[in-house]
Structure formats: C-alpha cells, structure tokens
Amino acid sequence: MHLLKTLALTALPFLSVALRSSGNAPAEDLLAPTMSTMNVAIIGAGAGGASTAYHLAQLAKEEGISINITVFERESYIGGRSTTVNAWDDPYVPIELGASIFVEVNHILNNASKEFGLEIKDHDEDTMLNDSTPDLGVWDGQRFVVITAEEDGWWEKAKLLWRYGLAPIKTNRLMKSTVGKFLKMYDEPIFPWKSLSDAAEEVGLREATGVTGEQFLRANGIGEAFSNEIIQASTRVNYAQNLPLIHGLETMVCMAAEGAMAIKGGNWRIFSAMLKRSGADIRLNTTVNEISKQGDGTYILTADAGVKSSAQSFDSIILAAPYQFSAIDINPSPRSTPDEIPYVELHVTLFASPHRLDPAAFNLKPDDKVPQFVITTLPPGEQHGSDPDGVGSPGFFSISVVGRGLNPNSSPTNRPEYIYKIFSAKPVDSRFLTRVLGHKVPDDEVDPSGAVTWIIHKIWHPYPYEYPRVTFEDTKLDDNLWYTSGIESFISTMETSALSGKNVAKLIIDEWIKGNSKTARLPKTGEAGEKMGVQEQPEWEFAGLKDEEQKPIKAKL
C-alpha cells in the first residue's frame, strides 16, 4: 500500500474535568473575591467541538478556573463527519462512512488515541485481499496509468522512476518542507494564534495557499506527468478537486499520508472519549436556533430538542461547525460574520457484494484483477480548470474494497462478501453498479442473495472547495463568541479541526486570566492547599450512545 499511503489525511484529541475547592486554599486564594463559575456552550460535537471541550476543561483545571461546559449537537451521535455504519446492521462489521484515516503527523489525534487507550489499526489491515490482487490503480477513464502492488520489487520501482524521473523525490521533499512549516502552528510563539491569516504568513504558508496546486507544483519543479497522474489522483480521492482548483497547501496535505491508521470500531471514538473526559453536559438531537448577545457580554442561547425549547445563559459560546450550515440567528450580528463559501457535495456509497469488480469495466483482460483501491485522474487532453464540476470522464473519484464480512441474510447464510466504498460527484445507481460488477443489479438495488446485498447512500458536505486564498475567517467573531471552522479553507481534516478547537480553548483561557474579573479561580494544579480533584459527575445518558458506542446510521434496504 506504499503508494496509497501517499493519498489521504484526517485527524483529533480529548479530555476535560470539572473542579472543586475544599476551602483549604492558601491565603492568597482566600483573599480573592468570590466569583462565579464560567458557563460555556459549544455548538457541534465533531472533531472541533470535542477538541475544544477537552482542551478547555484541561486548561481550566491547570489554571484553577471553575467551568461548566454544555455541548449542543443536532445529530443523534457524536463525531460529526466521522461516523460509522454497520454492514447488514451487524455491529461486528462497522464501516467508516466519513473520515476514514489519520496519519503519523496528526499529533492531537495520535496523542488522544494513546491517552484514551483506543486500539489503533493500520487503515488497510482488515481489507487486504492477499490473493495477488494489485494494491492500487490510477484510472483515467480509459486505462490504468499506474498499477502498484504491495510486493513490488526493484524492477517495478525502476519503471516508475523511468516514467516520472525525480518528481516523486522532489514531491516528498516539498511535502516535508510544507508540513514542517504547518507544524510550527502547534507551538509557541505561533500558538495560540488570534488570526489564522497572520499565522499562515508567519510560518511561510501563504505562498502555498495563494496559488493552485498546479501552480505550486510547477513552481517547485514537479513534472506534469507525476502531477497529473499521481498527485491529482490524490487530491481527487481526498478532496474531490483537481489541481487547477485546489490550493497548494491542501495539495501537499494529500501527499502527507505516511503511517495511515484508524481507530478500531470507528474514529468517532476519539471524539466520544474527549467529550466524556471533559465532563461536559452533552445534548444530542438538539438544534440551536438563536444566540442573543446581552448588555453584560453574556449570551442567551435558544435551542430545540424535539418538541421542547429552552433558553440558557452562557459566558462564552464556541461555534464548532460551519456557520453557513448552522442556520443560527445571531442577534445582533457579530462584528465578524464568516463568509459563505462553496462546499463540495460528495456522494458516498457503501455496498456489499459477493462479486469482485469486473475487469471489463476497466478495459482489462478477463483474467486480470482489478486493483483493490481504484482512484482516478483525468485522461490526457481533458481539462476542467477551476470548474468545481471536474469529475470528468472517469465518472467517479474512487472505488475501494474497505472491508469484508459474512452476510447473515444470504442463502446460504453467512456468505463471504466484499464491502465497497464509492466517492462520486453524483448519485450511484443500479446501472453504474451493474457495469462495475458485471452482474445485473435491480432498480431497487438490494437483493439479500443477489449481486448487491446491502447498500447505503449518503450525501456529505465534507470540505470546502479549497480555492487559493491568503486570508481566512476570524477565530473570534465577537466578544466571547468564537469560531473553529475557519480553518477548513486552510486545511480541512479531523486533525486541523481538533487543532483549531485546541487553539480556541487556549485563547479563551488566556482571555479569562488576563481580564475577566468574573472568573472563579480555584487553587491551580500543584498549588498548596487541597489537591485538586475531579468533580464527580452524575451518570449521564443520551440518545444515540450507550457504553461509549455510537448509534449506527441505518441503511435503507
């Protein structure tokens, strides 16, 4: 999978605790005026919201600040765009419907996984076919321009070098240099940043975000053949965008997939653990409708949970979801309102079949095996420029075998089957499935003992069209009103959403420490007096979760 490991990125971390004081504080704390606990609302329980809650609680504990966190999520599950579904409704066969992997350089997600004792697996350890099937193929709608296998020897590698020259080596160097600049954003003096635009300038990334991937690669001496056949295949499978559209930084992110991994049972478990550790009051199936700023700088948040509506006061609010999809009325309008930007509409199709992909659908010989991971690029001469409708003649972005399982509904029972995932710009229908499988699929698609035995269709708006830009949305929209999703136009991954949440948490704490006389200060961790402890939280339950398990999205059969 060495070449596929050049093709993906995503990411996240978690923790938080409520604090109490016994009254045995040192003298300087006893002289402090009595002040109230800070009440914080976080809107969104995905990577950004979970990370904000975790780091806010952690930092508050370190600074001895009393804090209550409430998380509002309109869906029935935690994880946002990281979620799983169960093939054939079998809980032993969870399949990622959204963000599938994270990588070695995703420090927050890696550290959180270890902190919470979550089992990490190689992203392909459950799916490798191990029967001489090629690992990866790049399909341009007419032919496979590249096919690789895990066991490729020196001759196959030599042929790639002959085809692409030094472009792979130059690309790797450019990727490491670019990612190295980005990693400076995790530490002082850049972190925490008040302005993402300024931070990008300080670390030297504006030259990458301000041009297209095509321009960035050309300026750095990367040959067109490698750019169009390999790098563009990566930007398409990761972001559904071609090189003349996507900016240079996100292009390099696509190539930084060394050590791709996933959490056993679903990456959403990282965010679930973060929120649970934070001690937050988690309100699923709850839609925030309005945020009203008060004269004293606090906010009244109005939310609906089914037929029930409630209003609650908060000292600070963090919007951890794209503003344009939130449908929240902010009154009065904040000093900075995020611009509405175009997001990709990505169609994800998961389905199970006893059949392998048909070689004829890819112009292969009958005895040839179709690669396990089929990703696409454009054929020579086909150009779509910056047009967002750029899927082109291949007709899809990728088709992959992402799992295997035993179909409990087949006849005979427990027939071994393959589980496929398709990324496409338009809905996949029975005609498409018939063509790629080489077996008739009925109009209603599913037959428990037929060519397709289980299917789910999902439309995501997972990331923006990453057009070149050098300015980004403000992190602070107004006094005590914060925003994490501005980072998605910079880099859109689980990890960067988590980093943005951590950044906002640090900015909030710093602001409280410097100027908020209302903040309740408790003895800091390690100070004299009673050792700080975790405030016991009442047992909590919410729809969609049970024993840390995510409620699966039901497939329509």
Coordinates of N, CA, C and O in Angstrom, one line a residue, residues 296-386:
D296 N -24.4 42.7 29.3 CA -23.2 42.4 30.1 C -22.2 41.6 29.4 O -21.2 41.1 30.0
G297 N -22.4 41.3 28.1 CA -21.4 40.5 27.3 C -21.7 39.0 27.3 O -21.0 38.2 26.7
T298 N -22.7 38.6 28.1 CA -23.1 37.1 28.1 C -24.1 36.9 26.9 O -24.4 37.9 26.2
Y299 N -24.5 35.7 26.7 CA -25.3 35.3 25.6 C -26.5 34.4 26.1 O -26.3 33.6 27.0
I300 N -27.7 34.6 25.5 CA -28.8 33.7 25.7 C -28.8 32.8 24.5 O -29.0 33.3 23.3
L301 N -28.7 31.5 24.7 CA -28.8 30.5 23.6 C -30.1 29.8 23.7 O -30.5 29.3 24.7
T302 N -30.8 29.8 22.6 CA -32.1 29.1 22.5 C -32.0 27.9 21.6 O -31.4 28.0 20.5
A303 N -32.5 26.8 22.1 CA -32.3 25.5 21.4 C -33.6 24.7 21.5 O -34.3 24.8 22.4
D304 N -33.8 23.8 20.5 CA -34.9 22.9 20.4 C -34.4 21.5 20.5 O -33.5 21.1 19.8
A305 N -35.1 20.7 21.4 CA -34.8 19.3 21.5 C -36.2 18.6 21.3 O -36.9 18.4 22.2
G306 N -36.5 18.3 20.0 CA -37.8 17.7 19.7 C -38.8 18.8 19.9 O -38.8 19.9 19.3
V307 N -39.8 18.5 20.7 CA -40.9 19.4 21.0 C -40.6 20.4 22.0 O -41.3 21.4 22.3
K308 N -39.4 20.2 22.7 CA -39.1 21.1 23.8 C -38.1 22.2 23.4 O -37.2 21.9 22.6
S309 N -38.3 23.4 23.8 CA -37.5 24.5 23.5 C -37.0 25.1 24.9 O -37.7 25.2 25.8
S310 N -35.7 25.6 24.9 CA -35.2 26.1 26.1 C -34.2 27.2 25.8 O -33.7 27.3 24.7
A311 N -34.1 28.1 26.8 CA -33.1 29.2 26.7 C -32.2 29.2 27.9 O -32.7 29.0 29.0
Q312 N -30.9 29.5 27.6 CA -30.0 29.4 28.7 C -28.9 30.4 28.5 O -28.5 30.8 27.4
S313 N -28.3 30.9 29.6 CA -27.3 32.0 29.6 C -25.9 31.4 29.6 O -25.7 30.4 30.4
F314 N -25.0 31.9 28.8 CA -23.6 31.4 28.8 C -22.7 32.6 28.7 O -23.0 33.7 28.1
D315 N -21.5 32.4 29.4 CA -20.5 33.5 29.4 C -19.7 33.5 28.0 O -19.3 34.5 27.6
S316 N -19.5 32.3 27.4 CA -18.8 32.2 26.2 C -19.5 31.1 25.3 O -20.0 30.1 25.8
I317 N -19.5 31.3 24.0 CA -20.0 30.4 23.1 C -19.0 30.1 22.0 O -18.4 31.0 21.4
I318 N -18.9 28.8 21.6 CA -18.0 28.4 20.5 C -18.8 27.7 19.5 O -19.5 26.7 19.8
L319 N -18.8 28.3 18.3 CA -19.5 27.6 17.1 C -18.4 26.7 16.5 O -17.5 27.2 15.8
A320 N -18.6 25.4 16.6 CA -17.7 24.4 16.1 C -18.3 23.6 15.0 O -18.2 22.4 14.9
A321 N -18.9 24.4 14.0 CA -19.5 23.8 12.8 C -19.5 25.0 11.8 O -19.5 26.1 12.2
P322 N -19.5 24.6 10.5 CA -19.6 25.7 9.5 C -20.8 26.6 9.7 O -21.9 26.1 9.8
Y323 N -20.5 27.9 9.8 CA -21.6 28.8 10.1 C -22.7 28.8 9.1 O -23.9 28.8 9.4
Q324 N -22.4 28.6 7.8 CA -23.4 28.6 6.8 C -24.4 27.5 6.8 O -25.4 27.5 6.3
F325 N -24.0 26.4 7.5 CA -24.9 25.2 7.6 C -25.6 25.2 9.0 O -26.4 24.3 9.2
S326 N -25.3 26.1 9.8 CA -25.8 26.1 11.2 C -27.3 26.6 11.3 O -28.0 26.2 12.2
A327 N -27.6 27.5 10.4 CA -29.0 28.1 10.4 C -29.3 28.8 11.8 O -30.4 28.8 12.2
I328 N -28.2 29.3 12.4 CA -28.4 30.0 13.7 C -28.5 31.5 13.5 O -27.8 32.1 12.7
D329 N -29.5 32.1 14.1 CA -29.7 33.5 14.1 C -28.9 34.2 15.2 O -29.2 33.9 16.4
I330 N -27.9 34.9 14.9 CA -27.1 35.6 15.9 C -27.5 37.1 15.9 O -27.5 37.8 14.9
N331 N -28.0 37.5 17.1 CA -28.6 38.8 17.3 C -27.9 39.5 18.4 O -27.9 39.0 19.6
P332 N -27.4 40.7 18.2 CA -27.2 41.4 16.9 C -26.1 40.7 16.1 O -25.4 39.8 16.6
S333 N -26.0 41.0 14.8 CA -24.9 40.4 14.0 C -23.6 40.6 14.6 O -23.3 41.7 15.1
P334 N -22.7 39.6 14.6 CA -21.4 39.7 15.3 C -20.5 40.7 14.5 O -20.8 41.0 13.3
R335 N -19.5 41.2 15.1 CA -18.6 42.1 14.4 C -18.0 41.5 13.2 O -17.7 42.1 12.2
S336 N -17.7 40.1 13.2 CA -17.2 39.4 12.1 C -18.1 38.3 11.8 O -18.4 37.4 12.7
T337 N -18.6 38.2 10.6 CA -19.5 37.1 10.2 C -18.8 36.3 9.1 O -18.4 36.9 8.1
P338 N -18.7 35.0 9.3 CA -18.0 34.2 8.3 C -18.7 34.2 7.0 O -19.9 34.2 6.9
D339 N -17.8 34.3 5.9 CA -18.4 34.4 4.6 C -19.0 33.0 4.2 O -18.5 32.0 4.7
E340 N -20.0 33.0 3.4 CA -20.5 31.8 2.8 C -19.6 31.3 1.7 O -19.4 32.1 0.7
I341 N -19.1 30.1 1.7 CA -18.1 29.6 0.7 C -18.7 28.3 0.2 O -19.4 27.6 0.9
P342 N -18.4 28.0 -1.1 CA -18.9 26.8 -1.6 C -18.3 25.5 -1.0 O -17.0 25.4 -0.9
Y343 N -19.1 24.6 -0.7 CA -18.6 23.3 -0.2 C -18.9 22.2 -1.2 O -19.8 22.2 -2.0
V344 N -18.0 21.2 -1.2 CA -18.2 20.0 -2.1 C -19.4 19.3 -1.7 O -19.7 19.0 -0.5
E345 N -20.2 18.8 -2.6 CA -21.3 17.9 -2.4 C -20.8 16.5 -2.8 O -20.7 16.2 -4.0
L346 N -20.4 15.7 -1.9 CA -19.8 14.4 -2.1 C -20.8 13.3 -1.9 O -21.4 13.2 -0.8
H347 N -21.0 12.4 -2.9 CA -21.9 11.3 -2.7 C -21.0 10.0 -2.3 O -20.1 9.7 -3.0
V348 N -21.4 9.5 -1.2 CA -20.7 8.3 -0.7 C -21.6 7.1 -0.7 O -22.8 7.2 -0.2
T349 N -21.2 6.1 -1.4 CA -22.0 4.8 -1.5 C -21.2 3.7 -0.9 O -20.1 3.4 -1.3
L350 N -21.8 3.0 0.1 CA -21.3 1.8 0.7 C -22.2 0.6 0.2 O -23.4 0.8 0.3
F351 N -21.6 -0.4 -0.2 CA -22.4 -1.6 -0.6 C -21.6 -2.9 -0.4 O -20.4 -2.9 -0.4
A352 N -22.4 -4.0 -0.3 CA -21.8 -5.3 -0.1 C -22.1 -6.2 -1.3 O -23.3 -6.1 -1.8
S353 N -21.2 -7.0 -1.7 CA -21.4 -7.9 -2.9 C -20.5 -9.1 -2.8 O -19.4 -9.0 -2.3
P354 N -21.0 -10.2 -3.2 CA -20.1 -11.4 -3.3 C -19.1 -11.3 -4.5 O -18.2 -12.2 -4.6
H355 N -19.3 -10.3 -5.3 CA -18.5 -10.3 -6.6 C -17.4 -9.2 -6.5 O -17.5 -8.2 -5.8
R356 N -16.3 -9.5 -7.2 CA -15.2 -8.6 -7.4 C -15.6 -7.7 -8.5 O -16.5 -7.9 -9.3
L357 N -14.9 -6.5 -8.6 CA -15.1 -5.6 -9.7 C -14.8 -6.3 -11.0 O -13.8 -7.1 -11.1
D358 N -15.6 -6.0 -12.1 CA -15.4 -6.6 -13.4 C -14.3 -6.0 -14.2 O -14.3 -4.8 -14.4
P359 N -13.3 -6.9 -14.6 CA -12.2 -6.3 -15.4 C -12.7 -5.6 -16.6 O -12.0 -4.6 -17.1
A360 N -13.8 -6.1 -17.3 CA -14.2 -5.5 -18.5 C -14.6 -4.0 -18.3 O -14.5 -3.2 -19.2
A361 N -15.1 -3.7 -17.1 CA -15.5 -2.3 -16.8 C -14.3 -1.3 -16.8 O -14.5 -0.1 -17.0
F362 N -13.1 -1.9 -16.7 CA -11.9 -1.1 -16.7 C -10.9 -1.4 -17.9 O -9.7 -1.2 -17.8
N363 N -11.5 -2.0 -18.9 CA -10.8 -2.3 -20.1 C -9.6 -3.3 -19.9 O -8.5 -3.2 -20.5
L364 N -9.8 -4.2 -18.9 CA -8.7 -5.2 -18.6 C -9.1 -6.5 -19.3 O -10.3 -6.7 -19.7
K365 N -8.1 -7.4 -19.4 CA -8.4 -8.8 -19.9 C -9.2 -9.5 -18.9 O -9.2 -9.2 -17.6
P366 N -10.0 -10.5 -19.3 CA -10.8 -11.3 -18.4 C -10.1 -11.9 -17.2 O -10.8 -12.0 -16.1
D367 N -8.9 -12.3 -17.3 CA -8.2 -12.9 -16.2 C -7.5 -11.9 -15.3 O -6.9 -12.3 -14.3
D368 N -7.5 -10.7 -15.7 CA -6.8 -9.6 -14.9 C -7.6 -9.3 -13.6 O -8.9 -9.4 -13.7
K369 N -7.0 -8.9 -12.6 CA -7.7 -8.5 -11.4 C -7.7 -7.0 -11.3 O -6.7 -6.3 -11.5
V370 N -8.8 -6.4 -11.0 CA -9.0 -5.0 -10.8 C -8.3 -4.7 -9.4 O -8.5 -5.3 -8.4
P371 N -7.5 -3.6 -9.4 CA -6.9 -3.2 -8.1 C -7.9 -3.0 -7.0 O -9.1 -2.7 -7.2
Q372 N -7.4 -3.3 -5.8 CA -8.3 -3.2 -4.6 C -8.8 -1.7 -4.4 O -9.9 -1.5 -4.0
F373 N -7.9 -0.8 -4.6 CA -8.2 0.7 -4.5 C -8.0 1.3 -5.9 O -6.9 1.4 -6.4
V374 N -9.1 1.7 -6.4 CA -9.2 2.4 -7.7 C -9.4 3.9 -7.5 O -10.5 4.3 -7.0
I375 N -8.4 4.7 -7.8 CA -8.6 6.1 -7.7 C -8.5 6.7 -9.2 O -8.0 6.0 -10.1
T376 N -8.9 7.9 -9.3 CA -9.0 8.4 -10.7 C -8.2 9.7 -11.0 O -8.0 10.5 -10.0
T377 N -7.9 9.9 -12.2 CA -7.4 11.2 -12.7 C -8.0 11.5 -14.0 O -8.8 10.6 -14.5
L378 N -7.7 12.6 -14.7 CA -8.2 12.9 -16.0 C -7.3 12.4 -17.1 O -6.1 12.4 -16.9
P379 N -7.9 12.0 -18.2 CA -7.0 11.5 -19.3 C -6.3 12.7 -20.0 O -6.7 13.8 -19.8
P380 N -5.3 12.4 -20.7 CA -4.5 13.4 -21.4 C -5.5 14.3 -22.3 O -6.4 13.7 -23.0
G381 N -5.3 15.6 -22.3 CA -6.1 16.5 -23.1 C -7.4 16.9 -22.5 O -8.1 17.8 -23.0
E382 N -7.9 16.2 -21.4 CA -9.1 16.7 -20.7 C -8.8 17.6 -19.6 O -8.1 17.3 -18.6
Q383 N -9.3 18.8 -19.7 CA -9.1 19.8 -18.7 C -10.4 20.5 -18.3 O -11.3 20.7 -19.1
H384 N -10.5 20.7 -16.9 CA -11.7 21.3 -16.4 C -11.3 22.6 -15.7 O -12.2 23.2 -15.1
G385 N -10.0 22.9 -15.6 CA -9.6 24.2 -15.0 C -10.1 24.2 -13.5 O -10.0 23.2 -12.8
S386 N -10.6 25.4 -13.2 CA -11.1 25.6 -11.8 C -12.6 25.3 -11.6 O -13.2 25.6 -10.6

